[in-house]
Amino acid sequence: MSADPAAPAAQVPDAAGHFGRFGGRFVPEALVAALDELDAAYRKAMTDETFRAEFDGLLRGYAGIPSLLYPATRLSARAGARILLKREDLNHTGAHKVRNVLGQALLTKRMGKARVIAETGAGQHGVATATAAALFDLECVVYMGEVDTQRQALNVARMRMLGATVVPVTTGSRTLKDAMNEAMRDWVANVDTTHYLIGTAAGPHPFPEMVRDFVRGIGEEARQQCLDLTGALPDAVAACVGGGSNALGIFHAFVPDSGVRLYGFEAGGEGVATGRHAASITGGSSGVLHGTRTYVLQDSDGQTIESHSISAGLDYPGVGPEHAWLHDQGRATYLPVDDDEAMAAFELLCRTEGIIPAIESSHALAGALKIAPQLAAELGREPVIIVNLSGRGDKDVHTAGQYFGILDRETA
Amino acid sequence: MSRIGVAFDKARADGRAVLVGCMPAGFPTVDGSIAAMKTMVEAGVDVIEVEIPYSDPVMDGPVIQRASDLALAGGVRTADTLRIVEAVAATGAQVAIMTYWNPIEQYGVDTFARDLAAAGGTGLITPDLIPEEAGAWLAASDAYGLDRTFLVSPSSTDARLRMTAEHCRGFVYATALMGVTGARSQTSEAAPILVSRLREVTDLPVGVGLGVGTGAQAGTVAGYADGVIVGSALIRCLLDAPDQATGLAALRALSAELAEGVRNPVR
């Protein structure tokens, strides 16, 4: 939380939450008062030294932040690039998500609300929310698609251990988007007492801006760590993009650095051409979903199309509106990484560095490996690439074990 | 001038409230939904609200979600909705469309307005579009003379009630409670307060929806509002029925009960 809130990169969104033609508020009127209340609380907090000290203290003293920037030497030798890993996987709860939930939980207390609700896909945001709720003594209800509760059973158990109620969502495609619908319905009915702790930089204004601000420390730290380590800025920054909070978190500080290329890697699933993917920018079109205008996977009637990815955390048919804007501006480049490419990178990191990454973050790794040769050719030297290792792979051992045939179905 | 105003003028002359009945387009089929809506009109429903089924209906409770899912699974398209509007408007009833915003944006806001006007529809009720985001729709509805109904809620500030009502044409939709659609056993205590707050800022007719499902509840709401809006209770008649004939009979009976209710306002 060291950046100046008035820095040039903070020109978007406008006061109504528009990132160019994206963003805004497409919500029932019933939620407007709560969004206005949240917006006011958030703006007050961001200029309040007490809040910032409290938030900073929690990040450092509770979550183990700043995370390391680790030069992955053996991986670099294989990649033909100097790869620096931003080790968000080492944070408490195992991912960058803890930054956002601690910020929002502090705001919840400030607004005098006693209950938080959240949606979760892989379960990482649900676990992080349940963690913050335990720490702050808040009632916590997590909505999770029934399909996801099955493929991420361990995280369901974690949330329950932390005292949260997990509600399996059985409507629609029974995945993250439906969990988000159900959380919205809960919020409409209980908005007086409840804060909806959205897990990514999406949803109605002010969520995209607020979540970005709570996670932008990732990039601020990485930028300084890179300068300290190499004496220069990196050539490129790579992150995976589902809703896109980890990517915005690491991009934001670098947006004004025009010499630093920003790459967002979307989940290509079985391949964008197959239609079974979660690459909203690469394979979607502009539309309105979950309170914001952004790139959406949809048919010509505007009905949301189900997304597909081996990674539950990227399995979402939309993307945060700031990514849509960065794409339109040409400031960041968005490319798909399919399931197999991600899993190959997963295995490579395990074997070369002794780090088991989240499958989400493996998309960023795979993408970095893909762009390294082009960058090297362009620059005429070995490029320096920061990869946001946004989460650890403990939760994915089941999925990866099956993928690699290490676990048979009975023991899994 | 408002297209839906005819219904409110007529009801006012009769000393009663307007009955608005909601049904998803294409539920259970396109023709089945036309039959259901015509049945409702015959039994005394003044205004038909045709809801465009949407994959992510965040304002709707389980009944409308299920009906919408069935309609989408049956392959209903946005264009079919316009055919339904045309068929039902031919009965002489006023027909409005209730829709989440994305289907309209993908059809094309101006094109949809043109086609809706040509089909004889009165306008749109937009549950997830607030006036601040409605620039394209404000222009298109002006161009084609269509009504605009935005929603207000018990949580709306007085300033927002005024601003929202100023952007409405035809009537204002007051959501009776904080929550999603679906019949409730008790009528809302928040609704009469919200309506009286609205009266301070607008002369437009006020329709009240969310949670109304019986003739008695309709009478209670008719006591303070100009329109009574019923959705889930009517849709459930078809969802729960073993066959179409039984469903339509139940739908006819409930429509008649509600029509009786709005004619006996509890003041």
mmCIF file of C-alpha atoms in Angstrom, chain B residues 118-209:
data_model
loop_
_atom_site.group_PDB
_atom_site.id
_atom_site.type_symbol
_atom_site.label_atom_id
_atom_site.label_comp_id
_atom_site.label_asym_id
_atom_site.label_seq_id
_atom_site.Cartn_x
_atom_site.Cartn_y
_atom_site.Cartn_z
ATOM 1 C CA ALA B 118 -43.432 -2.570 -34.669
ATOM 2 C CA ALA B 119 -44.675 -5.631 -32.743
ATOM 3 C CA GLY B 120 -47.011 -3.420 -30.710
ATOM 4 C CA GLY B 121 -45.135 -3.658 -27.402
ATOM 5 C CA THR B 122 -45.352 -0.803 -24.929
ATOM 6 C CA GLY B 123 -41.753 -0.715 -23.731
ATOM 7 C CA LEU B 124 -39.210 -2.303 -21.425
ATOM 8 C CA ILE B 125 -38.962 -3.039 -17.717
ATOM 9 C CA THR B 126 -35.259 -3.342 -16.939
ATOM 10 C CA PRO B 127 -34.337 -4.969 -13.597
ATOM 11 C CA ASP B 128 -30.560 -4.621 -13.926
ATOM 12 C CA LEU B 129 -30.340 -1.334 -15.801
ATOM 13 C CA ILE B 130 -30.228 1.877 -13.792
ATOM 14 C CA PRO B 131 -30.768 5.237 -15.532
ATOM 15 C CA GLU B 132 -27.075 6.135 -15.230
ATOM 16 C CA GLU B 133 -26.148 3.281 -17.587
ATOM 17 C CA ALA B 134 -29.164 3.637 -19.866
ATOM 18 C CA GLY B 135 -27.965 6.244 -22.392
ATOM 19 C CA ALA B 136 -28.548 4.126 -25.485
ATOM 20 C CA TRP B 137 -31.953 2.968 -24.248
ATOM 21 C CA LEU B 138 -33.096 6.491 -23.325
ATOM 22 C CA ALA B 139 -32.331 7.575 -26.896
ATOM 23 C CA ALA B 140 -33.899 4.543 -28.566
ATOM 24 C CA SER B 141 -37.066 4.645 -26.456
ATOM 25 C CA ASP B 142 -37.488 8.328 -27.302
ATOM 26 C CA ALA B 143 -36.937 7.632 -30.988
ATOM 27 C CA TYR B 144 -39.602 4.903 -31.113
ATOM 28 C CA GLY B 145 -41.979 6.271 -28.492
ATOM 29 C CA LEU B 146 -41.588 3.341 -26.099
ATOM 30 C CA ASP B 147 -42.150 3.307 -22.344
ATOM 31 C CA ARG B 148 -39.272 2.937 -19.901
ATOM 32 C CA THR B 149 -39.774 1.366 -16.518
ATOM 33 C CA PHE B 150 -36.857 1.380 -14.130
ATOM 34 C CA LEU B 151 -37.116 -0.187 -10.684
ATOM 35 C CA VAL B 152 -36.953 1.485 -7.306
ATOM 36 C CA SER B 153 -36.384 -0.256 -4.011
ATOM 37 C CA PRO B 154 -36.975 0.354 -0.298
ATOM 38 C CA SER B 155 -33.229 1.058 -0.076
ATOM 39 C CA SER B 156 -33.353 3.847 -2.710
ATOM 40 C CA THR B 157 -32.614 7.317 -1.371
ATOM 41 C CA ASP B 158 -35.154 10.103 -1.985
ATOM 42 C CA ALA B 159 -32.757 11.623 -4.508
ATOM 43 C CA ARG B 160 -32.570 8.338 -6.400
ATOM 44 C CA LEU B 161 -36.363 7.889 -6.293
ATOM 45 C CA ARG B 162 -36.742 11.287 -7.929
ATOM 46 C CA MET B 163 -33.981 10.731 -10.478
ATOM 47 C CA THR B 164 -35.240 7.264 -11.389
ATOM 48 C CA ALA B 165 -38.877 8.371 -11.700
ATOM 49 C CA GLU B 166 -37.799 11.259 -13.930
ATOM 50 C CA HIS B 167 -36.314 8.738 -16.347
ATOM 51 C CA CYS B 168 -39.411 6.512 -16.358
ATOM 52 C CA ARG B 169 -42.259 6.787 -18.834
ATOM 53 C CA GLY B 170 -45.525 4.858 -18.333
ATOM 54 C CA PHE B 171 -45.076 3.706 -14.754
ATOM 55 C CA VAL B 172 -42.517 3.199 -12.015
ATOM 56 C CA TYR B 173 -41.861 -0.306 -10.699
ATOM 57 C CA ALA B 174 -41.548 -0.389 -6.920
ATOM 58 C CA THR B 175 -40.004 -3.589 -5.561
ATOM 59 C CA ALA B 176 -41.968 -4.354 -2.421
ATOM 60 C CA LEU B 177 -39.141 -5.869 -0.464
ATOM 61 C CA MET B 178 -35.411 -6.426 -0.423
ATOM 62 C CA GLY B 179 -35.023 -9.724 -2.222
ATOM 63 C CA VAL B 180 -35.641 -11.681 -5.396
ATOM 64 C CA THR B 181 -38.890 -12.573 -7.151
ATOM 65 C CA GLY B 182 -41.146 -15.198 -5.632
ATOM 66 C CA ALA B 183 -44.461 -15.357 -3.795
ATOM 67 C CA ARG B 184 -44.361 -14.683 -0.031
ATOM 68 C CA SER B 185 -46.922 -15.576 2.615
ATOM 69 C CA GLN B 186 -47.190 -11.996 3.873
ATOM 70 C CA THR B 187 -47.391 -8.747 1.979
ATOM 71 C CA SER B 188 -44.599 -6.288 2.478
ATOM 72 C CA GLU B 189 -44.654 -3.591 5.143
ATOM 73 C CA ALA B 190 -41.978 -1.668 3.274
ATOM 74 C CA ALA B 191 -44.025 -1.314 0.087
ATOM 75 C CA PRO B 192 -46.688 1.213 1.230
ATOM 76 C CA ILE B 193 -43.927 3.384 2.693
ATOM 77 C CA LEU B 194 -41.960 3.223 -0.543
ATOM 78 C CA VAL B 195 -45.061 4.100 -2.578
ATOM 79 C CA SER B 196 -45.878 7.109 -0.419
ATOM 80 C CA ARG B 197 -42.255 8.278 -0.745
ATOM 81 C CA LEU B 198 -42.617 7.946 -4.517
ATOM 82 C CA ARG B 199 -45.839 9.980 -4.516
ATOM 83 C CA GLU B 200 -43.811 12.870 -3.119
ATOM 84 C CA VAL B 201 -41.537 12.921 -6.154
ATOM 85 C CA THR B 202 -43.621 11.775 -9.130
ATOM 86 C CA ASP B 203 -47.118 11.813 -10.623
ATOM 87 C CA LEU B 204 -46.467 8.652 -12.615
ATOM 88 C CA PRO B 205 -48.483 5.535 -11.801
ATOM 89 C CA VAL B 206 -46.704 3.157 -9.435
ATOM 90 C CA GLY B 207 -46.756 -0.607 -9.867
ATOM 91 C CA VAL B 208 -45.741 -2.828 -6.962
ATOM 92 C CA GLY B 209 -44.166 -6.231 -7.475
#
